[in-house]
Each structure stands twice: as structure tokens, then as C-alpha cells.
XYZ file of C-alpha atoms in Angstrom:
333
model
C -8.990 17.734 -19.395
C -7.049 18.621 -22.610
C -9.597 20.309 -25.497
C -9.118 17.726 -27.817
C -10.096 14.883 -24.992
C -13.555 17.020 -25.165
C -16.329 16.439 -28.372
C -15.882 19.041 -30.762
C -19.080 20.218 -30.507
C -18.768 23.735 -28.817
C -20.314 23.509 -24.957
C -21.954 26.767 -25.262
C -24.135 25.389 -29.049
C -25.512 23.024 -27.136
C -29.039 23.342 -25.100
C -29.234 22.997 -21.927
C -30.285 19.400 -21.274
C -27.394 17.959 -23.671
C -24.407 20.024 -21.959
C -26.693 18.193 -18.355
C -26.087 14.995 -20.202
C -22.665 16.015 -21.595
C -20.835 16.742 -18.355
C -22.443 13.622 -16.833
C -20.965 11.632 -19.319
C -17.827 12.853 -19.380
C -17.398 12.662 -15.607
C -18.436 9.266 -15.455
C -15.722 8.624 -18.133
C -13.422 10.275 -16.197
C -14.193 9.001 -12.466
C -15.300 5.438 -12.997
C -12.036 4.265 -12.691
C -10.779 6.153 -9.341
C -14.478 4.933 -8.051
C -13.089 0.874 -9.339
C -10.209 1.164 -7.651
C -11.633 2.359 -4.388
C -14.070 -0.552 -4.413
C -10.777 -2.701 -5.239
C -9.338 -1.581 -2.330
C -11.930 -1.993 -0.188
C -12.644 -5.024 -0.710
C -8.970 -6.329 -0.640
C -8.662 -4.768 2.663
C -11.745 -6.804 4.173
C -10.559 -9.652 2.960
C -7.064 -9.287 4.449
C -6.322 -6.207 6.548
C -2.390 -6.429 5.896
C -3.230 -5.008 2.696
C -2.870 -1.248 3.535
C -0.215 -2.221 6.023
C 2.756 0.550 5.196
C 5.175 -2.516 4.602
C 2.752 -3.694 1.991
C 2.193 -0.943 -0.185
C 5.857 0.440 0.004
C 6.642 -3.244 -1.538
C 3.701 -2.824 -4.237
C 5.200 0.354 -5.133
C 8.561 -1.426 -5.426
C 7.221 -3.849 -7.559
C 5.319 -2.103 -9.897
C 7.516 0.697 -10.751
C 9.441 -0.459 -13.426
C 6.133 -1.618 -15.355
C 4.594 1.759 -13.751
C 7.552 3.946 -15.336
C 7.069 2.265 -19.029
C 2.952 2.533 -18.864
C 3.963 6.454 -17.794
C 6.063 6.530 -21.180
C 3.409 4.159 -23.381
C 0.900 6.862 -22.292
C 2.332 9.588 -24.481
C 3.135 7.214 -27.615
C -0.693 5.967 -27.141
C -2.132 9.344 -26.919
C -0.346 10.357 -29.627
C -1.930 7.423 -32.004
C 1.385 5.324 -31.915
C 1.381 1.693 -30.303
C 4.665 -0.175 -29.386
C 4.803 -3.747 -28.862
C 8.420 -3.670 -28.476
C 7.982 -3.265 -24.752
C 9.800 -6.553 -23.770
C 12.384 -7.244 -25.892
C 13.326 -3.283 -25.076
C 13.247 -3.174 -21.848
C 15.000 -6.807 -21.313
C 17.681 -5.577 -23.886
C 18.223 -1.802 -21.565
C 18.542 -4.348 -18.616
C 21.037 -6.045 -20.254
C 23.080 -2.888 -21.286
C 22.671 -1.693 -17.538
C 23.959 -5.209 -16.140
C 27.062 -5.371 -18.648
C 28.127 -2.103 -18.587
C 27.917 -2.370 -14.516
C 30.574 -4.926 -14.477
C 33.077 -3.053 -15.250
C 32.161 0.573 -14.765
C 29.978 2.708 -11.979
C 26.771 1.991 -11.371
C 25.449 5.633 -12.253
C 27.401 5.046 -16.311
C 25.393 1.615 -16.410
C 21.935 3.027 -15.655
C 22.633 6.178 -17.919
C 23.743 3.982 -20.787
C 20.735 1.738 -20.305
C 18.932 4.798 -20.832
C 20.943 6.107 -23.056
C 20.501 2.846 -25.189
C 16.410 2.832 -24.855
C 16.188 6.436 -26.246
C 18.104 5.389 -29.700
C 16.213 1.919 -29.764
C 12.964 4.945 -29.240
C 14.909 7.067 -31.893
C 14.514 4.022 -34.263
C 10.664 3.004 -33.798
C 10.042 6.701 -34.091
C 12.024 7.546 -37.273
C 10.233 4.104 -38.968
C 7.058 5.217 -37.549
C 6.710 8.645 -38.039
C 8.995 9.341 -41.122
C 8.969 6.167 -43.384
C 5.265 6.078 -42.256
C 5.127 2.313 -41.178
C 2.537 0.971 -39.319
C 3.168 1.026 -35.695
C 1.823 -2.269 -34.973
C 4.071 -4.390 -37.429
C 6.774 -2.262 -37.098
C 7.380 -2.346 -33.293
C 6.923 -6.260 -33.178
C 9.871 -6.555 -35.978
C 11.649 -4.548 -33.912
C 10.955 -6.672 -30.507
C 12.310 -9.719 -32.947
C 15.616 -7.657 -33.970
C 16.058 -6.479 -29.906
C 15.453 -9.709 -28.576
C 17.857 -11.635 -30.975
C 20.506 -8.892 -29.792
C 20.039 -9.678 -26.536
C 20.329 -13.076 -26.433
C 23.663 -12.523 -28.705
C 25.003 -10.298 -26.188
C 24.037 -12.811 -23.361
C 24.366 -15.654 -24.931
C 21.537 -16.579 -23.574
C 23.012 -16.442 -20.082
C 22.403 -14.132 -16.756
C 25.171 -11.188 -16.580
C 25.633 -10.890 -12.885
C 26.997 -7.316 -11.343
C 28.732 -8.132 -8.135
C 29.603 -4.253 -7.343
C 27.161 -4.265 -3.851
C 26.051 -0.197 -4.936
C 24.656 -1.723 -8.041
C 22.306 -2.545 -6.019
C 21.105 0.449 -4.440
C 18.877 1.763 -6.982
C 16.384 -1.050 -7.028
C 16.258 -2.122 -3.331
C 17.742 1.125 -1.773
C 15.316 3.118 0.639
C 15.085 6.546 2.394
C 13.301 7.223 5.327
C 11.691 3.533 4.712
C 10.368 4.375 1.102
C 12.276 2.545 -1.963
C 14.519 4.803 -4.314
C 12.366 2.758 -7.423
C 8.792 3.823 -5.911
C 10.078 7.581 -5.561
C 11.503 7.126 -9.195
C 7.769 5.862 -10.296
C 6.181 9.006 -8.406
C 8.413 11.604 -10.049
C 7.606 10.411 -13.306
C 3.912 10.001 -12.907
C 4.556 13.912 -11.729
C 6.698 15.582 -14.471
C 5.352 13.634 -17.260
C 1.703 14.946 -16.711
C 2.582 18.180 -15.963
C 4.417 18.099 -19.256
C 0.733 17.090 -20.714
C -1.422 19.584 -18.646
C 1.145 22.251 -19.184
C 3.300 22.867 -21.583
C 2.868 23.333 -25.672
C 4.529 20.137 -26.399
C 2.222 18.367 -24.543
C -1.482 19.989 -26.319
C 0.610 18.851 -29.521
C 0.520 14.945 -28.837
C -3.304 15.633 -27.777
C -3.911 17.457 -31.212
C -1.671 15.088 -33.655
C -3.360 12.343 -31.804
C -6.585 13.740 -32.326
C -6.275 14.706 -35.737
C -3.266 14.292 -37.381
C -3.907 15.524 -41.222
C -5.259 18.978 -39.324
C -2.329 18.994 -36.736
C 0.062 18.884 -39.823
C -2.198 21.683 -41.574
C -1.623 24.085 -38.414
C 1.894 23.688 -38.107
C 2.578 21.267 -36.105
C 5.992 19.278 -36.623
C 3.676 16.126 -36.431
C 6.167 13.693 -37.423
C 8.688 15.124 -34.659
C 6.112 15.087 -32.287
C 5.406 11.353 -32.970
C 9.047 10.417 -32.891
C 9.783 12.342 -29.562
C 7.075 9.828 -27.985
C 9.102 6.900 -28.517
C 11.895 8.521 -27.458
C 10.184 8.874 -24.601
C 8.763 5.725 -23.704
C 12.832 4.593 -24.611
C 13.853 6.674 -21.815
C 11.101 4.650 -19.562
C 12.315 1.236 -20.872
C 15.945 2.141 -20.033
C 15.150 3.727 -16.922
C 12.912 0.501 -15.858
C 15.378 -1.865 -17.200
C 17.567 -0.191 -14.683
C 15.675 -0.305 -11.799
C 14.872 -4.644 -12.425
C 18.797 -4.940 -13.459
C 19.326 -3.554 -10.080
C 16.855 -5.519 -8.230
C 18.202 -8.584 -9.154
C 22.182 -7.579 -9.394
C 21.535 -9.250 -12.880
C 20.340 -9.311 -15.951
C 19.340 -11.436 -19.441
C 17.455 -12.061 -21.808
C 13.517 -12.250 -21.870
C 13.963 -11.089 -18.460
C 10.091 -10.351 -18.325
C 7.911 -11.513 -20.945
C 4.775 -10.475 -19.340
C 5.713 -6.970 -19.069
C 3.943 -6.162 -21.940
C 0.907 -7.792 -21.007
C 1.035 -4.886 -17.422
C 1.845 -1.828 -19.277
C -0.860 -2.421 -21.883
C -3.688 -3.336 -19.890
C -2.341 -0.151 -16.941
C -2.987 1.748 -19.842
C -6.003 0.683 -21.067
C -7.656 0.383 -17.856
C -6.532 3.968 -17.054
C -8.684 5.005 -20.221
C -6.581 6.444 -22.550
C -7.915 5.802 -26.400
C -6.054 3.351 -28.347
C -7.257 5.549 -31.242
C -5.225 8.329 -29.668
C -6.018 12.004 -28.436
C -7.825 11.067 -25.160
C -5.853 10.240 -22.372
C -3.752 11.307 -19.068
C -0.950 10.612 -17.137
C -2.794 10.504 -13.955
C -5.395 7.991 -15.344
C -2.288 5.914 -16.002
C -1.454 5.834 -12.325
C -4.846 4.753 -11.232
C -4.521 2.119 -13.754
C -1.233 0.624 -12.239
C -2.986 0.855 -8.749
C -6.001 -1.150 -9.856
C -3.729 -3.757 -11.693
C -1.146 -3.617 -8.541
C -4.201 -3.983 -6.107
C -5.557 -6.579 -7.994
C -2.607 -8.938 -8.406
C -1.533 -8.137 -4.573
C -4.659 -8.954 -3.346
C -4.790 -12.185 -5.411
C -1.744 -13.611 -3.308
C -3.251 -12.071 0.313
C -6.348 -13.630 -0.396
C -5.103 -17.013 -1.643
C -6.456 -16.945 -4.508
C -5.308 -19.255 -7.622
C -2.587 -17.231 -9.593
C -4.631 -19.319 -12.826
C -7.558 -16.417 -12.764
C -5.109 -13.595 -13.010
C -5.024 -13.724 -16.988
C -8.471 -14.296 -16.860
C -9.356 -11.740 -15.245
C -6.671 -9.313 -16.464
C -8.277 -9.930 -19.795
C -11.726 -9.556 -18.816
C -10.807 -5.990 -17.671
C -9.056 -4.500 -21.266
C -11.869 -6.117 -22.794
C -14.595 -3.684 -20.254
C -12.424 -1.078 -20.384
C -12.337 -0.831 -24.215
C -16.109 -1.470 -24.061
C -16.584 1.239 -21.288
C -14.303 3.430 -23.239
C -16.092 3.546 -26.661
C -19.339 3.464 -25.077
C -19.409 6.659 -22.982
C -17.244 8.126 -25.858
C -20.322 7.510 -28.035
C -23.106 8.741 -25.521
C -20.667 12.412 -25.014
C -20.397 12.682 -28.884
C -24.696 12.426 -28.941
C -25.438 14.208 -25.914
């Protein structure tokens, strides 16, 4: 757990029976979740035993990755006390770079300038965000306006189909049975909190997220550290817009409207702050098996696709609860 994730009240100030009542806290903050989604699962798998089939979750990790890959990348920006709600209108508008670009050149240019494109549409959020010093929320949904009117004037509101049969490959390609896109989502998960747990970069986004008047105070380069995250999650958008452009051999506007509605609540469920400086990585990829588990296991268990929202909603609003609760109970223990 990264220092600033921890009260600032040093561990060895405090008697005995609050650091008792500290660490229980804190590990029920930090295991409730991995004990939710083990009940999930459980319970899923009664109900229909195909669930933890290999064919099954193989296609769940399919699915999920390209929402997976940009929850990975909304991670950092949320930890670092940014918010982008951008997410759809920037990844439908990388899609769209990856599809037109594919017609005409090889698949490997398309996907690298649908990244490519994501980490200056990042580049911009970031530079309004951390160095005009606009407010994240209202900037990132102008933004999502601007992207998605340049998509559908790229598109003209139409589907840009790639007929080259290797565009293909990256989205429904497989080795050794396991898809290219669920390796993809595993790698990232992997690098991205290592980058957290161990490098300097990483304890910066913790501290400016934590505190950003006393990051800036330290020297921190809090306003490059800010940008850099949505840079990052621009990377994710163009990587994911890849990965669905190449699912479908296509690509257009509004591909996914609901995307945003996934990455937020993987993140929130995985518990990291929306007031930034708490947060992980890994917690993110228990949150997009709880979400993935719960969605699967809505269709195995024929269960009216009408409760989803419902109960999609229900958990951000028990996570946020959960969150701010035990936060409270650590800070008096």
C-alpha cells in the first residue's frame, strides 16, 4: 500500500488498541472487495456451472479488455485527483482513426496511430487540466462534445469497414487458445501497477493526489505529473479503440456509449478515491472481474438484462459509501 493511501497519523504514535483497530480497518478496506467477488463467483457458478468453463472466461476476458485497458489508464488520472468523462467520445474517435487508417495502410500503422491519436487527444485534457487549471469535470465533457462531433464528421455518421482479413487478428486472434486482447488486458494490469508500486513516478501521482499544494511545495512537477495521466489513459483509449475496431473489422461513431458507464463503476468498485491519492491498479482488476462476473452471470442465469443498470448503480453508490466509511473509521482509530 502506497504511504499516502495510509492516515497520516504515524503507526508507531498510536497506542496499541488504535493501530488493533487501524490495521483492521484498513484490511477490511482493502480485502472486501477480493472477498465480493469470490462470493460473486460462487454463486454464479451454482447457479450455472458453465461459468468457470475455460471457453467462458477466455471470452469474458475478450470482452472486457478494451473497457479493462481504459479503467487500467482511468486509474492513474483518478488517483491522481483528475476525472475524465471523455471516455466515449475518445475511445469511439481512436476506433475510428484505427478503422480509417486500416483501409489503406497495415494493420500495425492503424493501431499505432489510434494510439498515437488518443495520447494527443490525452495531451489536450491534460494541458487544459493541469496548466490552464480547468476543472476536470467540465472540461473533459466539452471535450467528449468536440471528439464526438469529429467523429461523426470523419464518418459521416457511417461504419468504416477494414476488409484487410489481418485487421482482424488483434481483436479475435488467439495463442495457445487465449485471445491476443485478454493477454493485452493482463500486461497492462501488470506494468501499469508495477509502475505504481515501484517506481518514483508512480509515489508522485499518490502524493499530488494526496496533497497537491504540498506535492508542489516538495518539488514535484505536479502539473506534469497530472498531464502525463491523461496521456496515459489516451494511450488506453487508443489502444482499446484498437482492439473493438478490430473485433468488429469496423468502426464509427458512438461506437459504445456505455463504455463510460464500465470503466467508471470498475473503478469505483475497485476502491480507488474519487478524491484522489488512494487507489491501485490491482484493485482495478478485481473491479473489472466483479463487473465482468456480474454481467456474465446475468445472461447464464437468465436473468432480465433491465436490472443490470440497477444494479450496476446500486454498487458505485455502496462502494462510495463503503469507501468513505472505512476511510473515516482508519482516520479515528
Amino acid at each position: 500500500m502506497a504511504v499516502s493511501e495510509v492516515n497520516l497519523i504515524p503507526f508507531a504514535d498510536r497506542p496499541a488498541r488504535a493501530n488493533a483497530r487501524f490495521v483492521v480497518y484498513e484490511a477490511i478496506r482493502t480485502f472486501a472487495i477480493v472477498i465480493t467477488l469470490i462470493l460473486l463467483v460462487t454463486a454464479v457458478s451454482l447457479g450455472n456451472p458453465s461459468f468457470l468453463s475455460t471457453n467462458n472466461l477466455l471470452n469474458i476476458l475478450a470482452q472486457w479488455a478494451p473497457a479493462g485497458i481504459i479503467a487500467a489508464g482511468m486509474t492513474y488520472v483518478t488517483i491522481s485527483g483528475g476525472f475524465d468523462l471523455s471516455i466515449a467520445s475518445s475511445f469511439s474517435l481512436c476506433a475510428v482513426v484505427a478503422a480509417v487508417v486500416g483501409q489503406s495502410f497495415d494493420p500495425a500503422i492503424a493501431f499505432a496511430a489510434a494510439i498515437a491519436a488518443g495520447i494527443v487527444l490525452g495531451a489536450v485534457n491534460g494541458f487544459l487540466i493541469a496548466r490552464v487549471g480547468l476543472n476536470p469535470y467540465i472540461t473533459t465533457v466539452g471535450t467528449g462534445f468536440i471528439l464526438n462531433g469529429l467523429a461523426l464528421l470523419l464518418t459521416d455518421n457511417a461504419a468504416f469497414l477494414v476488409s484487410d482479413p489481418s485487421f482482424a487478428d488483434l481483436g479475435t486472434g488467439r495463442i495457445f487458445g487465449v485471445p491476443y486482447a485478454g493477454i493485452l488486458l493482463i500486461a497492462v494490469l501488470l506494468v501499469l501497477q508495477l509502475v505504481l508500486w515501484r517506481t518514483v513516478y508512480g509515489e508522485a501521482i499518490y502524493a499530488v493526489g494526496g496533497n497537491y499544494e504540498a506535492s508542489r511545495l516538495s518539488g514535484i512537477r505536479v502539473q506534469l505529473v497530472v498531464a502525463t495521466t491523461y496521456m496515459l489513459v489516451g494511450a488506453c483509449y487508443g489502444l482499446a479503440g484498437s482492439i473493438t475496431a478490430s473485433q468488429l473489422s469496423s468502426a464509427q461513431a458512438n461506437m459504445d456509449p456505455s463504455i463510460i458507464f464500465d470503466v467508471l463503476t470498475i473503478v469505483v468498485v475497485g476502491g480507488t478515491s474519487l478524491a484522489g491519492g488512494s487507489g491501485a491498479v490491482w484493485r482495478t482488476a478485481v473491479g473489472i472481474a466483479i463487473i465482468a462476473t456480474i454481467t456474465n452471470g446475468f445472461v447464464l442465469l437468465d436473468i432480465s438484462p433491465y436490472y443490470q443498470n440497477i444494479i450496476k448503480g446500486s454498487i458505485i453508490v455502496a462502494a462510495l459509501c463503503l469507501d468513505v466509511l472505512f476511510a473515516k473509521l482508519s482516520a479515528r482509530a
